[in-house]
PDB file of C-alpha atoms in Angstrom:
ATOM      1  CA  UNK A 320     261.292  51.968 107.137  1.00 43.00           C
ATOM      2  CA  UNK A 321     263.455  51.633 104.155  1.00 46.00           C
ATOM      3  CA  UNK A 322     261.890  49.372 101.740  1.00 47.00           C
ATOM      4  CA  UNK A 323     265.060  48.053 100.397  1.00 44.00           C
ATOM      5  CA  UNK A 324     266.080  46.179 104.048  1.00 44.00           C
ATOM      6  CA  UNK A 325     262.500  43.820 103.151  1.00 44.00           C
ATOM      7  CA  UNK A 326     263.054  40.331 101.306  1.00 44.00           C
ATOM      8  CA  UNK A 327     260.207  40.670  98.377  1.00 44.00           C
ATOM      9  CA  UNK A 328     259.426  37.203  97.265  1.00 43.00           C
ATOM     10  CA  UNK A 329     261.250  36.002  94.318  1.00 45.00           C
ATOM     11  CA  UNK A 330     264.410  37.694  95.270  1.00 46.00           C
ATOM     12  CA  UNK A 331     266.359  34.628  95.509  1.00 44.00           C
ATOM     13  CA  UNK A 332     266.659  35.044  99.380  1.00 44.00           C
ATOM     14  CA  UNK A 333     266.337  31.665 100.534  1.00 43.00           C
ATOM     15  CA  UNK A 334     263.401  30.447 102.949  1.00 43.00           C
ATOM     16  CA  UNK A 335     264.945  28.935 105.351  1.00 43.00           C
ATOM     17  CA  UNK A 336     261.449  27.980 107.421  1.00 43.00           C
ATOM     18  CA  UNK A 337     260.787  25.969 104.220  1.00 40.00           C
ATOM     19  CA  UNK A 338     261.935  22.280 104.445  1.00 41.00           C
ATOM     20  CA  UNK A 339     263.034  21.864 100.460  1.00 39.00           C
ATOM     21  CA  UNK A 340     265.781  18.665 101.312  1.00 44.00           C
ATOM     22  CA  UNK A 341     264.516  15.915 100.049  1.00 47.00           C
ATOM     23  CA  UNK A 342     265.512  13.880 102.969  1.00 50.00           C
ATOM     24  CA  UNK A 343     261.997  15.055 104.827  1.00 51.00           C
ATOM     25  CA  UNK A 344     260.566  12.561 102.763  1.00 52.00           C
ATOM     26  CA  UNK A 345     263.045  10.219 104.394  1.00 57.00           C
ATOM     27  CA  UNK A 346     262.464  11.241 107.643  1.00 59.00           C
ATOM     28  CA  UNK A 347     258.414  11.146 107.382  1.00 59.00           C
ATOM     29  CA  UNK A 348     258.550   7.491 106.077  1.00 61.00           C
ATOM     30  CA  UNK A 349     261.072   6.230 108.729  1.00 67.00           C
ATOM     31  CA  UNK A 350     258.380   7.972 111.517  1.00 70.00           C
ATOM     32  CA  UNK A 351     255.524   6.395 109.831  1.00 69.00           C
ATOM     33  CA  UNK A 352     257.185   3.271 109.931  1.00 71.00           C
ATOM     34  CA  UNK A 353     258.214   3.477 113.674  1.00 76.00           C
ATOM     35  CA  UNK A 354     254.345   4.173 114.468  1.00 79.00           C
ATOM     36  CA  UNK A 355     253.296   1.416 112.531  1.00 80.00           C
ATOM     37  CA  UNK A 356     255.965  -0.765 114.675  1.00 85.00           C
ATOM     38  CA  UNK A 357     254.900   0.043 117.488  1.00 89.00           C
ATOM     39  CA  UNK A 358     250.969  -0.610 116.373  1.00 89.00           C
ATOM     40  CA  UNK A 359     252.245  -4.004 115.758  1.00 91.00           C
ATOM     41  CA  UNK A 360     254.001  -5.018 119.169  1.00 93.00           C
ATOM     42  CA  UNK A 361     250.952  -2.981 120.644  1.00 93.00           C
ATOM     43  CA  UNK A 362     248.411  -5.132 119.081  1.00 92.00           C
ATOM     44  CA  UNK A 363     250.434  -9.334 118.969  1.00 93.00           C
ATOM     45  CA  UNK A 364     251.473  -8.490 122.543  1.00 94.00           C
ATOM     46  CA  UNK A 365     248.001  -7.385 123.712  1.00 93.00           C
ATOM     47  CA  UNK A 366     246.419 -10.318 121.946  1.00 92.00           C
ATOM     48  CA  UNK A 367     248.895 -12.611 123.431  1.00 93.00           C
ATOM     49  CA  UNK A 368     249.021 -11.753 126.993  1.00 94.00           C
ATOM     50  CA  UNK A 369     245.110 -11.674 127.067  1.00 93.00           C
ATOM     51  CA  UNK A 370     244.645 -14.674 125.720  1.00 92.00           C
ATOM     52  CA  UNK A 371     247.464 -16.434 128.251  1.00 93.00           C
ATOM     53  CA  UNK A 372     245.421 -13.884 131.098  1.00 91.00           C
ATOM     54  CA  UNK A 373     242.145 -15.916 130.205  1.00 90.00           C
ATOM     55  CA  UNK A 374     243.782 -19.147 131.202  1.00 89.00           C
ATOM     56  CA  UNK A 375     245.761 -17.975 133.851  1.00 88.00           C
ATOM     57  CA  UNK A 376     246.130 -15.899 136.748  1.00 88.00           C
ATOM     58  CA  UNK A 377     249.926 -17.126 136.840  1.00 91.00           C
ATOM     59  CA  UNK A 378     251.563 -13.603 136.780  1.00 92.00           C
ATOM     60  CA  UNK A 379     254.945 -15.890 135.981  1.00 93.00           C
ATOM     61  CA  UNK A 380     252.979 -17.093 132.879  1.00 93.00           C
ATOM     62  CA  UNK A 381     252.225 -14.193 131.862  1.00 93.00           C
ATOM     63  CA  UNK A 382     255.399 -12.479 131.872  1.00 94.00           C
ATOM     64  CA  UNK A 383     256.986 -15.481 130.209  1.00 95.00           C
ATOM     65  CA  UNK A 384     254.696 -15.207 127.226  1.00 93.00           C
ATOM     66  CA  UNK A 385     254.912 -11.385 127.014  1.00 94.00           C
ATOM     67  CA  UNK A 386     258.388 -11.555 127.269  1.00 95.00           C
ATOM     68  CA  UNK A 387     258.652 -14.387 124.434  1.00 95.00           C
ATOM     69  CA  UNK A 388     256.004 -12.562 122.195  1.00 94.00           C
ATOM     70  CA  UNK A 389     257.910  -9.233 122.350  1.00 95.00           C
ATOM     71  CA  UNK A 390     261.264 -10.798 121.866  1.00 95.00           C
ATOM     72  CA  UNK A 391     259.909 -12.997 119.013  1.00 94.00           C
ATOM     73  CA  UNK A 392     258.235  -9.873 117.061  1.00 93.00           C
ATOM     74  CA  UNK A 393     260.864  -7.524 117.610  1.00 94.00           C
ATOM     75  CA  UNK A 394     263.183  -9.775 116.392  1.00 94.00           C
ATOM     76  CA  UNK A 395     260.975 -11.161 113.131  1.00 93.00           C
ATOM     77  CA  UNK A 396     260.553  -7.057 112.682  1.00 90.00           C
ATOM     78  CA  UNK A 397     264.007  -6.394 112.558  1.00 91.00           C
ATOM     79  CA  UNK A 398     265.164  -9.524 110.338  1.00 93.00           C
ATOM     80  CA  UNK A 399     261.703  -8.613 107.797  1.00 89.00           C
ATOM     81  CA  UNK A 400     262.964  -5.190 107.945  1.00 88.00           C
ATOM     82  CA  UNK A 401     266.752  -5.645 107.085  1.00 91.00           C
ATOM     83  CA  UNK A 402     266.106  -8.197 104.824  1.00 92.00           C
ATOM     84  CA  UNK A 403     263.566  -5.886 102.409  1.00 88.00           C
ATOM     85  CA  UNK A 404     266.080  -2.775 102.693  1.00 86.00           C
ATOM     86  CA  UNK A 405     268.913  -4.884 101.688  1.00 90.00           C
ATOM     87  CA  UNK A 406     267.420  -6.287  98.645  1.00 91.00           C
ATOM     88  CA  UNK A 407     265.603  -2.082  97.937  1.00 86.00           C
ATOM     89  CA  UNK A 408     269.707  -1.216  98.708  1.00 88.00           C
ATOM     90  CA  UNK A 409     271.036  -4.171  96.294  1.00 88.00           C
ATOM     91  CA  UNK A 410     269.056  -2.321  93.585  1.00 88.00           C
ATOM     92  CA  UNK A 411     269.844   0.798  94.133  1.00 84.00           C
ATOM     93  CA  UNK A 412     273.239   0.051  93.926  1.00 87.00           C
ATOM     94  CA  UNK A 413     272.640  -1.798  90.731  1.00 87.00           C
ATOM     95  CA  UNK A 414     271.046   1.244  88.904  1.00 84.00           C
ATOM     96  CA  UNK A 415     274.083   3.215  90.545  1.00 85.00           C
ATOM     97  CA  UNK A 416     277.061   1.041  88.882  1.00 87.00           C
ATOM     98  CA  UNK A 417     274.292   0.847  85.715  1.00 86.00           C
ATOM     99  CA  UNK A 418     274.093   4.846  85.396  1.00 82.00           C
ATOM    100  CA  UNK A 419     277.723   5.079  86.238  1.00 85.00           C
ATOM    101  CA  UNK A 420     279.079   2.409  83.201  1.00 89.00           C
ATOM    102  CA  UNK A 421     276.417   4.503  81.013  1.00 82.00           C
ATOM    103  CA  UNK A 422     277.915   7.875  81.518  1.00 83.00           C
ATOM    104  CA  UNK A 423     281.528   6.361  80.993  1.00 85.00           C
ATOM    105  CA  UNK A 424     280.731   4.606  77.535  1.00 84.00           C
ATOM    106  CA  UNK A 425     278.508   6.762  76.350  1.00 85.00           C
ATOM    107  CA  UNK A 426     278.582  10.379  77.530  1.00 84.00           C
ATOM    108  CA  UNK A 427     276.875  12.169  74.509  1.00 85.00           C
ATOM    109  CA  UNK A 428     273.991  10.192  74.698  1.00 84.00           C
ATOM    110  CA  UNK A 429     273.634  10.519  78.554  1.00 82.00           C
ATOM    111  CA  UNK A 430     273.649  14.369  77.821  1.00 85.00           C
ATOM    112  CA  UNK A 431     270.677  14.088  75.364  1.00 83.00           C
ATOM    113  CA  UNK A 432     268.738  11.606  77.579  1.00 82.00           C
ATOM    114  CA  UNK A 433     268.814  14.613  80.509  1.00 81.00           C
ATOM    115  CA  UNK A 434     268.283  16.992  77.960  1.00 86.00           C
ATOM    116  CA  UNK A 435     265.164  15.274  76.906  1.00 86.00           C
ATOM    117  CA  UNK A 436     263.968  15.097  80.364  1.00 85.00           C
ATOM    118  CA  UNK A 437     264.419  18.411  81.121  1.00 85.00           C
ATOM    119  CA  UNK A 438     262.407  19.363  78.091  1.00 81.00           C
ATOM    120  CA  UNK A 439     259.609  16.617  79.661  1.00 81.00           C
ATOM    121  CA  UNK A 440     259.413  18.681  82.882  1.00 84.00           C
ATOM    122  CA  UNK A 441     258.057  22.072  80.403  1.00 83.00           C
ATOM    123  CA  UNK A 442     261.691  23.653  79.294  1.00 83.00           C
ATOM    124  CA  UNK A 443     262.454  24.479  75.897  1.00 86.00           C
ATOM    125  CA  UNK A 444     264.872  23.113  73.801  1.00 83.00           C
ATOM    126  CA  UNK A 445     267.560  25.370  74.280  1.00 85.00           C
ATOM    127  CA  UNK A 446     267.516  26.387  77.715  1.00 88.00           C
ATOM    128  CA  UNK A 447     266.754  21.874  78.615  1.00 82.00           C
ATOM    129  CA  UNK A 448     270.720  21.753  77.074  1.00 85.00           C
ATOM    130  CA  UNK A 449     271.789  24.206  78.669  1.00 86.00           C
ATOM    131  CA  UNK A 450     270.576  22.760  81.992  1.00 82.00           C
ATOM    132  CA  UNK A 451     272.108  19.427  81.105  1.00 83.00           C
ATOM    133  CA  UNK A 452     275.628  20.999  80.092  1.00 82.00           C
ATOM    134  CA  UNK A 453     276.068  22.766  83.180  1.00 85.00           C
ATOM    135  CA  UNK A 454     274.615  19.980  85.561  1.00 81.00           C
ATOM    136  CA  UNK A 455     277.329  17.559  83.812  1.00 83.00           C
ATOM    137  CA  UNK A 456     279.869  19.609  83.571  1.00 85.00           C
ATOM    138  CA  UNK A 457     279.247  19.832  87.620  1.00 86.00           C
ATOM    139  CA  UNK A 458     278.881  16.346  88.606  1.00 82.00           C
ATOM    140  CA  UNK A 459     277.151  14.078  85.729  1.00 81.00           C
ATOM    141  CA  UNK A 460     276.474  11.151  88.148  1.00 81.00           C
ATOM    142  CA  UNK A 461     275.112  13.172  91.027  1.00 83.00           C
ATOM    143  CA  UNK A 462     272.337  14.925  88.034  1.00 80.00           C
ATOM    144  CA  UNK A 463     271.844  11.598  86.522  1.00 79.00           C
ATOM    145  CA  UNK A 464     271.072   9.688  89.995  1.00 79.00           C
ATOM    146  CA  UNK A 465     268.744  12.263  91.020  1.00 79.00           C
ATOM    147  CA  UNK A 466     266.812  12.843  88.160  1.00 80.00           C
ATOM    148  CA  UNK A 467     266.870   9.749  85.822  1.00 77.00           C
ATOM    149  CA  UNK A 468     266.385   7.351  88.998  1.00 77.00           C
ATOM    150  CA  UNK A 469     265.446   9.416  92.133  1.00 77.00           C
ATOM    151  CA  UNK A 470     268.371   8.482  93.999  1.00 75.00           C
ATOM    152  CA  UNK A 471     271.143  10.332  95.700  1.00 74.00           C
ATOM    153  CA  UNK A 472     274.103   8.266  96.061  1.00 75.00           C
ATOM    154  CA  UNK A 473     275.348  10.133  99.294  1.00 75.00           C
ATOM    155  CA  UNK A 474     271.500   8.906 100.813  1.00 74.00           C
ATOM    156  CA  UNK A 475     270.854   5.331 100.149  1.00 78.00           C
ATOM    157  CA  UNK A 476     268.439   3.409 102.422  1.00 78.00           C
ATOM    158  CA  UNK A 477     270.480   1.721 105.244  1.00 81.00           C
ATOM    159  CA  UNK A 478     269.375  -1.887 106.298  1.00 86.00           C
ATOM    160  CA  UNK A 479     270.667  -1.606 110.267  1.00 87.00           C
ATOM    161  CA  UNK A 480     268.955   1.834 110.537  1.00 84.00           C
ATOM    162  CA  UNK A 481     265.921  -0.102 109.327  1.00 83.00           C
ATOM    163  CA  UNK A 482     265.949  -3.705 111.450  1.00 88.00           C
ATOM    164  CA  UNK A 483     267.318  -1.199 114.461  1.00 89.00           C
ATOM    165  CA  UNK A 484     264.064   1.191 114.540  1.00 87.00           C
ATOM    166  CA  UNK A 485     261.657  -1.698 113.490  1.00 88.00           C
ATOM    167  CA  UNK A 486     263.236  -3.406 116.473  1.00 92.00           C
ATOM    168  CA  UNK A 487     262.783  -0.704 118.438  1.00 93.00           C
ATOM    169  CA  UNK A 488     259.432   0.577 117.647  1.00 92.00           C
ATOM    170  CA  UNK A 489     257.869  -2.838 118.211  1.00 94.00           C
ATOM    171  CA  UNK A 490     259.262  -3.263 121.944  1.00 95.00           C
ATOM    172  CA  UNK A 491     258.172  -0.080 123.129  1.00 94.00           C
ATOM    173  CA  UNK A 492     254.778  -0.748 121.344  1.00 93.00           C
ATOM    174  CA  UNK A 493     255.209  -4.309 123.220  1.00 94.00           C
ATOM    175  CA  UNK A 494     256.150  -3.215 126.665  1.00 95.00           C
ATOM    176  CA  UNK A 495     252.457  -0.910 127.028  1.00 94.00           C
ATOM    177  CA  UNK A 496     249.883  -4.038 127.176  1.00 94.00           C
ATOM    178  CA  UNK A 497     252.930  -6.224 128.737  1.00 94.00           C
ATOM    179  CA  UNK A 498     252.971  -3.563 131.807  1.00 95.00           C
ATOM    180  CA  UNK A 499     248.988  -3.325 131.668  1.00 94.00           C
ATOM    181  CA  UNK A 500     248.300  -6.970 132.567  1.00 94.00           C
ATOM    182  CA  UNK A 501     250.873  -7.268 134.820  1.00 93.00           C
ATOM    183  CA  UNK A 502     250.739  -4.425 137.057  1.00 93.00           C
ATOM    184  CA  UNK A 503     246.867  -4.150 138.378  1.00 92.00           C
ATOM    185  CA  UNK A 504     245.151  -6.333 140.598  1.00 93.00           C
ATOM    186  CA  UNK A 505     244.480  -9.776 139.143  1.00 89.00           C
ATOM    187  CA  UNK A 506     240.504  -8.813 138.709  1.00 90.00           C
ATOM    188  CA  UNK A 507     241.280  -5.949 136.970  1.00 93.00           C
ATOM    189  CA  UNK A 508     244.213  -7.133 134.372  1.00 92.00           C
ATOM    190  CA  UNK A 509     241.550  -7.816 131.220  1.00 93.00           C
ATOM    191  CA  UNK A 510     239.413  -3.983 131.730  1.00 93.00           C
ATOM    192  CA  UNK A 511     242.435  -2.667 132.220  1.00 94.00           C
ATOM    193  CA  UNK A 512     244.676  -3.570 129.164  1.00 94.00           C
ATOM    194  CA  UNK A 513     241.655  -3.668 127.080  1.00 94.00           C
ATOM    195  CA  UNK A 514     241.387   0.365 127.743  1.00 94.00           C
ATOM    196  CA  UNK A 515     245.300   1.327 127.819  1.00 94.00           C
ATOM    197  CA  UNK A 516     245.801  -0.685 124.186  1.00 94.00           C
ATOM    198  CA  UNK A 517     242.722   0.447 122.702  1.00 93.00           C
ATOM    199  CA  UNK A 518     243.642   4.676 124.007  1.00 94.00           C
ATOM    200  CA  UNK A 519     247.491   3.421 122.615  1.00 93.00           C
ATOM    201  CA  UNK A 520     246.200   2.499 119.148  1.00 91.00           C
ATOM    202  CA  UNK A 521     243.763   5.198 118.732  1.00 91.00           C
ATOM    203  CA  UNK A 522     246.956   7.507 119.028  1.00 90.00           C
ATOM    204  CA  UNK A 523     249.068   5.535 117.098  1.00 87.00           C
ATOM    205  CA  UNK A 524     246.024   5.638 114.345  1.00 85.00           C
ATOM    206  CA  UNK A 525     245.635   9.499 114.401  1.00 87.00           C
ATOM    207  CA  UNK A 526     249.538   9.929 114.387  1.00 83.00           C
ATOM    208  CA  UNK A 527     249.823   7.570 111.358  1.00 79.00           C
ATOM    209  CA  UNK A 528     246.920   9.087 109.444  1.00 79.00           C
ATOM    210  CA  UNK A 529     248.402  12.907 109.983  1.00 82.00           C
ATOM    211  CA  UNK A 530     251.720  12.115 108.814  1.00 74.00           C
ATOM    212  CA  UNK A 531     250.239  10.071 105.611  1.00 72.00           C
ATOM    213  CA  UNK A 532     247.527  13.135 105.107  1.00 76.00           C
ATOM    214  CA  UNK A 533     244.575  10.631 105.300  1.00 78.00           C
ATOM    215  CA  UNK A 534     241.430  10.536 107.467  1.00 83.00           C
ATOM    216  CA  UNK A 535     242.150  10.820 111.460  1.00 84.00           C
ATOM    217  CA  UNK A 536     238.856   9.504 112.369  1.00 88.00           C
ATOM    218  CA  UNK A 537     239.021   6.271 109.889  1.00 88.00           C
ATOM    219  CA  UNK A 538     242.300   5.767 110.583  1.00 83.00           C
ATOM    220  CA  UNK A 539     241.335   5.588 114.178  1.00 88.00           C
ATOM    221  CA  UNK A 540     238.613   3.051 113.739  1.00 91.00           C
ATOM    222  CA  UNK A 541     240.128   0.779 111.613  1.00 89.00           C
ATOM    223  CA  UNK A 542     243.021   0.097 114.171  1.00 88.00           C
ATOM    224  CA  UNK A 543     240.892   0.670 116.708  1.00 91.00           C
ATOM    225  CA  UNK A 544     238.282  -2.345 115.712  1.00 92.00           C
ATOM    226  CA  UNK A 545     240.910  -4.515 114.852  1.00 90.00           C
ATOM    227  CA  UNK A 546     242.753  -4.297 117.906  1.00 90.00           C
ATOM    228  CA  UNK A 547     239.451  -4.969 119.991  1.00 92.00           C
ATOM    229  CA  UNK A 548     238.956  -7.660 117.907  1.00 93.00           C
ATOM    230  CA  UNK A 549     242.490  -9.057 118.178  1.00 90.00           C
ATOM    231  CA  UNK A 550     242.023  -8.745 122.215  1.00 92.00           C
ATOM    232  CA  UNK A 551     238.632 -10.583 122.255  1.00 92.00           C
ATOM    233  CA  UNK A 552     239.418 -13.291 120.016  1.00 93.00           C
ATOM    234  CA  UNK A 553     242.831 -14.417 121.676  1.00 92.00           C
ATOM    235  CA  UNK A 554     240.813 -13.682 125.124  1.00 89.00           C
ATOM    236  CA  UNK A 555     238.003 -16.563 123.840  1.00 91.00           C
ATOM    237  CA  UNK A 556     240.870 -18.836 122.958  1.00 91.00           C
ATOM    238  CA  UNK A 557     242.227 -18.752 126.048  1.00 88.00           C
ATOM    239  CA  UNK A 558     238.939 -19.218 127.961  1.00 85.00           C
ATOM    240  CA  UNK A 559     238.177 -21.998 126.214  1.00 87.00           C
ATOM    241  CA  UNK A 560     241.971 -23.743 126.617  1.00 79.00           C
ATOM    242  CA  UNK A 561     241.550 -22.490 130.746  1.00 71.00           C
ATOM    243  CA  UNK A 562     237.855 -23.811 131.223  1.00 64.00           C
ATOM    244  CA  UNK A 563     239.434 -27.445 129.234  1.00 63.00           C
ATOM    245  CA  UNK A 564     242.647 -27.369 130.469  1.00 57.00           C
ATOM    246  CA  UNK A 565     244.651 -27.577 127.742  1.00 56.00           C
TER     247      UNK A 565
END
């Protein structure tokens, strides 16, 4: 086989299995955020339902507070959720226009503050201006976003994106114990939410903990335990409002 047809590394052939964008960042948070959504309307619906459950073997009770609960949160998700973007946006945008007004006033001294960062990041003196030169002379903005502030302009965080998957995540987290109280026989509701919402949380733990890189197991347990005790505390509650009749 000819030797010359095989891509040695370092060639300068690209990898293309290799994510290098740095949008996967982008990506990873908005999935980490959707799983942690979805733990939420998993766990306030769960504790909600069995707590209503213990009082009540009213399926039409049941539903209605389900129902409210998941509407409720998915809504308060969505508003939290656009409301912190807009203001993380607002800034952005701020440090944008600021960046922008700096490079128009003062362009030599833009040039030496990314030349002086480049020499930060380990390159010499010479080749750091060199660097700087040819990124300005390409698009000054675009080099100053990215490295001065860690922004792309073309890639800023998007406010309805955010309230629309918080939304989202949080029903469909919502709708699993809402389904597992209403469906089985009446003596069987608690048992059987208890194990679908515990099973759905010890998923949504490991799937949380491998896309942050932490500990599976711990992860597990901690939402684990506090969905259990979520469940058990709402289902005292509403033992103690049935057996009164509150």
């Amino acid at each position: 086989m000819d030797d010359t047809s095989v891509a040695a590394p370092g060639d300068g052939q690209p990898h293309p299995h290799e994510p290098h964008a740095e949008g996967l960042a982008s990506r990873l948070n908005w999935l980490r955020a959707g799983v942690l959504g979805a733990n939420d309307g998993i766990v306030s619906t769960a504790g909600l339902v069995v707590g209503v459950a213990a009082a009540t073997t009213e399926s039409s009770a049941i539903l209605t507070a389900g129902i409210a609960g998941l509407t409720a949160g998915a809504i308060s998700m969505a508003v939290g959720e656009y409301v912190s973007v807009s203001t993380q946006r607002d800034s952005e945008k701020a440090l944008l226009a600021k960046e922008r007004r700096e490079l128009a006033e003062e362009p030599e001294y833009e040039l030496a503050e990314l030349t002086q960062i480049y020499e930060g990041k380990g390159l010499s003196a010479e080749t750091a201006r060199t660097v700087a030169e040819e990124l300005t002379a390409h698009d000054a903005f675009q080099a100053h976003a990215e490295v001065e502030l860690g922004l792309d302009p073309g890639e800023l965080t998007n406010p309805w994106h955010a309230a629309l998957s918080s939304a989202v995540a949080f029903t469909v987290g919502a709708l699993l114990p809402l389904l597992a109280i209403l469906l089985p026989p009446t003596s069987w509701r608690i048992p059987v939410t208890f194990a679908a919402v515990l099973v759905a949380l010890a998923l949504t733990g490991s799937l949380s903990a491998r896309l942050g890189g932490g500990n599976a197991a711990r992860a597990v347990l901690r939402v684990v335990i506090g969905g259990a005790l979520a469940m058990a505390i709402t289902y005292g509650i509403g033992q103690i409002a049935g057996v009164s009749g509150l």
